Amino acid sequence: MFVFVCAGCGARLTTPLSQVELPAHAHQKYGNGIQLPVLMESGTFAVEPGPWGHPWRRGEEIDPGEAAARGIHAPVHALSDGPPRAIVIAPGDTRGTVLVPEQAGGYCCGLDWGDGPNMACEACGLPVANRIDDCSLWQAVWLAPDAVHRLRVDADTAILSWAELLVEGKATPPSVPITRWGSLLGLDHWWSWSPQWEAAAGRALAHLLAASDGRPVAVPHGLVAEVFQRSLDALLPAVQPARRAVLAGPGLPAPDTDVDIVIVPTHPQTGELWSPAGPTASAYPVPLPFGVWMSMAFPEQHLHLPTSGTMPDGVLRDDPPAPRPHHLFRADPGTFQHTLVRLPAVRSPWLREILENLTHHMRAGLF
């Protein structure tokens, strides 16, 4: 467990926190005028390994060699020149900070990145963080890595094994109620695909395309196909033979030997990829956040009708399932682009063409 303190005066700025994986949806912008919840669970923090936040440079100002040295292998609209390793926490875990109103510009319904940190240390006034709660952005506080220090306050939190995660881990439901700001009738909501699923799919789809080598990819039926197969069929040529991708991970049977791609979970605390053993150890691993992977690997079973009396073995609930979204699944385009430009495979002309035509694919309903 750690606390973060002001680099200027040493004042404590957070409650005790334990480190977890950076969420796949950390930088997602979802829809327009949407009210998104808090990004991080209370009591946790995550680290963005690369630069993020103000100041930004336009893509045309960045030399390709410099971009490649930073792990960017295709043109981008802009790149951050901020310090790397920004720390993201839940807003309720901050202590001893104040908002800086004059740094809160550029927002729509709430606070955005503006032109620099919009939170300061209450004790000495040093700018230390950005409070984000604007519409269509996940609510969070991003601590500036050059303005805070991390101090250990307790023993490390135990890292759960994969077997323990199967028991104690939380699945992320595929559909959730979405709320919009500023309706004439007040806050309104509807059921839609989870923004977390869309971001996770954007990251995974970039890896699936990179692993395809320009050949079609077949994924398992069910939720996996509903999320990926339509986009894969539209973006990849219909040549044979196809590459085969399967779900793999703790609690699932070992993949067959003819599998080319494995869709595996990332550890929610460490971010480590689950790795298969045996003949499939060389298969290309496609990452999914553990909660999304768990929902795909072990979908919750619902009864079609309520039951009375003692619940049957294996039945956990008899309430109706969540409403189904009214539109086909679409991966998050921003997360897809963010991931793909950081994969060396994007240098291939056919993958670069997909990236250049991303707006067209969005209009076609793939993203």
XYZ file of C-alpha atoms in Angstrom:
367
model
C 0.000 0.000 0.000
C 1.187 3.498 -0.830
C 0.215 7.114 -0.329
C 1.143 9.936 -2.673
C 2.565 13.147 -1.205
C 3.309 16.573 -2.617
C 6.808 16.822 -4.103
C 6.987 20.437 -2.930
C 6.123 20.195 0.760
C 5.513 16.506 1.530
C 1.835 16.967 2.424
C -0.275 13.811 1.987
C -2.504 13.960 -1.094
C -4.219 10.538 -1.107
C -5.561 7.774 1.083
C -3.564 4.475 1.151
C -3.794 2.847 -2.284
C -2.761 -0.442 -3.917
C -1.613 -0.670 -7.524
C -3.740 -2.404 -10.175
C -3.731 -2.752 -13.950
C -4.410 0.393 -15.984
C -7.963 -0.074 -17.355
C -8.260 -0.575 -21.107
C -10.853 2.226 -21.123
C -8.664 4.729 -19.224
C -8.486 7.179 -22.171
C -11.835 6.344 -23.760
C -14.156 9.098 -24.979
C -17.616 7.564 -25.176
C -20.440 9.032 -27.227
C -21.574 12.638 -26.830
C -22.910 14.147 -23.640
C -22.773 10.805 -21.813
C -22.406 10.601 -18.029
C -19.742 7.986 -17.267
C -18.930 6.685 -13.766
C -15.643 6.700 -11.850
C -12.756 5.006 -13.664
C -10.889 3.487 -10.702
C -12.177 1.491 -7.761
C -11.704 3.245 -4.437
C -8.434 2.255 -2.780
C -6.570 1.593 -6.032
C -4.264 3.414 -8.422
C -2.848 2.651 -11.861
C 0.055 4.043 -13.858
C 0.035 5.171 -17.489
C 3.493 4.066 -18.699
C 3.801 6.602 -21.514
C 3.413 10.376 -21.628
C -0.161 11.595 -21.252
C -1.789 14.980 -20.879
C -0.773 18.599 -21.519
C 1.209 19.745 -23.478
C 0.227 18.084 -26.763
C 2.000 18.267 -30.152
C 0.325 17.847 -33.489
C 1.256 14.728 -35.409
C 2.729 16.621 -38.366
C 5.211 18.286 -36.004
C 6.685 14.946 -34.922
C 9.521 13.365 -36.865
C 8.839 9.690 -37.782
C 12.084 8.692 -36.125
C 11.068 10.330 -32.870
C 7.638 8.708 -33.061
C 9.198 5.279 -33.661
C 11.510 5.781 -30.673
C 8.388 6.375 -28.586
C 6.780 3.163 -29.879
C 4.453 4.841 -32.421
C 4.570 3.104 -35.808
C 1.908 5.029 -37.767
C 0.824 8.676 -38.088
C -1.270 10.059 -35.210
C -3.270 13.258 -34.782
C -1.346 14.320 -31.680
C 1.116 13.076 -29.093
C 1.543 14.117 -25.498
C 4.756 15.802 -24.425
C 3.796 15.467 -20.785
C 5.888 13.440 -18.342
C 5.403 9.655 -18.440
C 3.957 7.496 -15.671
C 0.969 9.635 -14.669
C -0.991 8.087 -11.787
C -4.765 7.739 -11.959
C -6.959 7.378 -8.861
C -10.609 7.699 -7.865
C -11.591 11.316 -7.067
C -12.806 10.307 -3.606
C -9.314 9.072 -2.681
C -7.730 12.545 -2.832
C -6.826 14.482 0.317
C -5.381 17.939 0.917
C -6.046 19.315 -2.570
C -8.008 22.268 -3.957
C -9.390 23.020 -7.411
C -7.756 25.778 -9.465
C -10.716 27.412 -11.270
C -8.626 29.347 -13.808
C -7.163 26.038 -15.043
C -10.587 24.458 -15.616
C -11.117 25.723 -19.179
C -12.023 23.723 -22.267
C -14.820 21.778 -20.677
C -18.406 21.028 -21.751
C -20.402 19.617 -18.820
C -17.561 19.317 -16.326
C -13.791 19.499 -15.905
C -11.405 18.447 -18.668
C -7.628 18.413 -19.133
C -7.610 22.124 -20.049
C -4.141 23.675 -20.271
C -2.541 21.935 -17.318
C -3.207 20.656 -13.793
C -6.466 21.972 -12.312
C -5.806 20.742 -8.746
C -3.169 22.057 -6.348
C -1.702 21.017 -3.025
C -3.705 22.780 -0.327
C -0.605 23.262 1.826
C 1.811 24.872 -0.634
C -0.144 25.581 -3.820
C 1.924 23.337 -6.134
C -0.156 22.117 -9.131
C -0.368 18.349 -8.595
C -3.236 16.775 -10.556
C -6.020 16.921 -13.121
C -9.613 16.324 -12.051
C -11.603 14.882 -14.967
C -15.406 14.687 -14.870
C -16.540 16.120 -18.208
C -19.261 14.411 -20.223
C -18.259 11.293 -22.187
C -15.077 10.894 -20.086
C -14.449 8.542 -17.174
C -14.326 10.429 -13.872
C -10.823 10.345 -12.416
C -7.965 12.285 -10.868
C -4.642 12.056 -12.704
C -1.682 12.873 -10.448
C 1.215 14.593 -12.211
C 4.207 12.232 -11.879
C 6.694 15.087 -11.507
C 4.655 16.754 -8.726
C 4.098 13.819 -6.361
C 6.145 11.163 -4.567
C 5.002 7.661 -3.644
C 5.562 6.454 -0.075
C 5.013 2.929 1.221
C 2.689 2.848 4.234
C 1.901 -0.860 4.601
C 2.862 -4.305 3.372
C 2.187 -5.107 -0.265
C -1.298 -6.326 -1.111
C -1.307 -10.051 -1.848
C -1.362 -10.868 -5.567
C -4.205 -13.296 -6.254
C -3.451 -16.453 -8.206
C -5.434 -17.194 -11.364
C -7.350 -19.873 -9.437
C -8.214 -17.341 -6.725
C -9.335 -14.838 -9.336
C -11.833 -17.349 -10.708
C -13.442 -17.410 -7.262
C -13.011 -13.804 -6.151
C -12.807 -11.914 -9.458
C -15.689 -9.887 -10.806
C -17.197 -10.341 -14.246
C -17.978 -7.216 -16.274
C -21.519 -7.400 -17.708
C -21.781 -6.869 -21.473
C -24.738 -4.450 -21.287
C -25.317 -1.563 -18.880
C -27.647 1.431 -18.531
C -26.180 4.534 -20.197
C -27.084 7.999 -18.893
C -27.009 11.269 -20.832
C -26.450 14.744 -19.416
C -28.726 17.657 -20.179
C -31.951 16.007 -21.358
C -34.968 18.316 -21.476
C -36.723 15.783 -19.262
C -33.828 15.459 -16.841
C -31.301 12.625 -16.782
C -32.418 9.796 -19.045
C -30.937 6.363 -19.646
C -31.129 3.352 -21.926
C -29.504 -0.070 -22.103
C -26.486 -0.400 -24.354
C -23.279 -2.329 -24.801
C -20.889 -1.622 -21.947
C -18.334 1.123 -22.724
C -15.772 -1.092 -20.968
C -16.541 -3.904 -23.408
C -16.250 -1.562 -26.382
C -12.845 -0.311 -25.221
C -11.616 -3.837 -24.435
C -12.785 -4.980 -27.870
C -11.031 -2.054 -29.556
C -7.721 -3.090 -28.013
C -8.280 -6.789 -28.716
C -9.412 -6.202 -32.316
C -6.152 -4.372 -33.076
C -4.238 -7.423 -31.820
C -6.482 -9.832 -33.740
C -5.804 -7.969 -36.975
C -2.071 -7.886 -36.264
C -2.133 -11.643 -35.561
C -4.115 -12.421 -38.718
C -1.244 -11.815 -41.167
C -3.897 -10.581 -43.585
C -5.902 -13.815 -43.499
C -9.449 -14.270 -42.180
C -9.838 -15.092 -38.495
C -12.526 -17.375 -37.073
C -13.537 -16.911 -33.420
C -15.826 -19.093 -31.262
C -19.603 -18.762 -31.478
C -21.518 -16.833 -28.837
C -20.473 -13.567 -27.256
C -16.968 -13.741 -28.732
C -18.357 -13.915 -32.265
C -20.925 -11.205 -31.524
C -18.142 -8.878 -30.455
C -15.468 -9.648 -33.058
C -16.593 -11.696 -36.056
C -18.502 -8.999 -37.971
C -15.544 -6.610 -37.877
C -13.035 -9.334 -38.711
C -15.069 -10.450 -41.729
C -15.391 -6.873 -42.980
C -11.762 -5.869 -42.469
C -9.987 -9.043 -43.600
C -9.995 -10.663 -47.071
C -12.057 -13.823 -47.639
C -9.103 -16.044 -48.493
C -8.321 -19.480 -47.144
C -7.163 -20.992 -44.936
C -8.458 -18.944 -42.018
C -6.576 -18.482 -38.778
C -8.313 -19.900 -35.707
C -8.716 -17.937 -32.480
C -10.111 -19.377 -29.232
C -10.732 -18.261 -25.682
C -8.084 -19.601 -23.341
C -7.340 -19.065 -19.691
C -7.759 -20.413 -16.176
C -10.610 -22.857 -15.738
C -10.964 -23.558 -19.469
C -9.849 -26.742 -21.274
C -6.427 -26.582 -22.887
C -6.653 -25.219 -26.461
C -6.262 -27.592 -29.410
C -2.894 -27.826 -31.094
C -4.145 -26.206 -34.326
C -4.957 -22.883 -32.656
C -3.156 -19.820 -34.052
C -4.473 -17.137 -31.668
C -5.545 -17.294 -28.021
C -7.791 -14.649 -26.447
C -6.595 -14.534 -22.851
C -7.195 -12.479 -19.691
C -4.878 -9.906 -18.188
C -4.345 -10.046 -14.443
C -6.403 -7.228 -12.861
C -3.659 -6.408 -10.347
C -0.458 -6.823 -12.344
C -1.638 -6.566 -15.955
C 0.247 -9.806 -16.701
C -1.090 -11.888 -19.591
C -2.228 -15.425 -18.857
C 0.032 -17.762 -20.838
C -0.921 -21.207 -22.181
C 1.414 -24.147 -21.792
C 2.250 -26.932 -24.212
C 1.863 -26.761 -28.014
C -0.207 -23.541 -27.940
C 2.441 -21.600 -26.013
C 3.555 -20.023 -29.309
C 0.049 -18.853 -30.277
C -0.433 -15.085 -30.527
C -1.972 -13.826 -27.225
C -4.795 -11.289 -27.554
C -5.464 -9.452 -24.249
C -8.861 -8.951 -22.634
C -9.472 -7.367 -19.215
C -10.200 -10.130 -16.732
C -13.799 -9.043 -16.093
C -14.679 -9.004 -19.812
C -12.863 -12.294 -20.422
C -14.685 -13.916 -17.490
C -18.083 -12.912 -18.886
C -17.139 -14.412 -22.255
C -15.624 -17.570 -20.820
C -18.327 -18.227 -18.219
C -21.515 -16.438 -19.336
C -24.145 -16.142 -16.631
C -27.075 -18.485 -17.100
C -30.601 -17.107 -16.652
C -33.867 -18.977 -16.361
C -36.510 -18.127 -18.936
C -39.223 -18.218 -16.223
C -39.138 -17.454 -12.499
C -38.922 -20.423 -10.150
C -40.604 -21.087 -6.825
C -39.472 -23.082 -3.834
C -35.879 -24.234 -3.484
C -33.532 -22.987 -6.198
C -32.179 -25.808 -8.402
C -28.515 -26.718 -8.201
C -26.385 -24.354 -10.235
C -29.029 -21.632 -10.471
C -27.871 -18.396 -8.898
C -30.855 -16.159 -9.626
C -34.263 -16.149 -11.263
C -34.716 -12.482 -12.105
C -34.888 -11.610 -15.816
C -31.613 -10.894 -17.647
C -30.553 -7.352 -18.455
C -32.176 -5.952 -21.614
C -30.297 -6.614 -24.818
C -28.787 -3.631 -26.678
C -30.762 -2.599 -29.753
C -27.730 -2.258 -32.023
C -24.901 -4.486 -33.196
C -21.695 -4.400 -31.183
C -19.141 -1.762 -32.179
C -15.557 -1.640 -30.882
C -14.303 1.671 -29.516
C -12.445 3.435 -32.374
C -10.185 5.541 -30.135
C -8.894 2.546 -28.180
C -8.491 0.583 -31.425
C -6.422 3.358 -32.997
C -4.401 3.950 -29.807
C -3.464 0.252 -29.732
C -2.878 -0.351 -33.434
C -0.417 2.517 -33.950
C 1.697 1.001 -31.150
C 1.937 -2.436 -32.799
C 4.867 -2.873 -35.229
C 2.563 -4.863 -37.552
C 0.790 -1.608 -38.478
C 3.687 -0.889 -40.843
C 2.090 -3.444 -43.211
C 0.320 -1.601 -46.071
C -2.992 -3.428 -45.583
C -3.125 -2.585 -41.866
C -2.111 1.012 -42.554
C -5.010 1.205 -45.024
C -7.469 0.067 -42.332
C -6.134 2.777 -40.052
C -6.363 5.460 -42.731
C -9.980 4.454 -43.498
C -11.073 4.347 -39.856
C -13.627 7.157 -40.336
C -15.213 5.210 -43.211
C -15.394 2.066 -41.063
C -17.011 4.089 -38.280
C -19.689 5.328 -40.678
C -20.260 1.732 -41.765
C -21.023 0.800 -38.146
C -17.959 -1.342 -37.453
C -16.771 1.086 -34.744
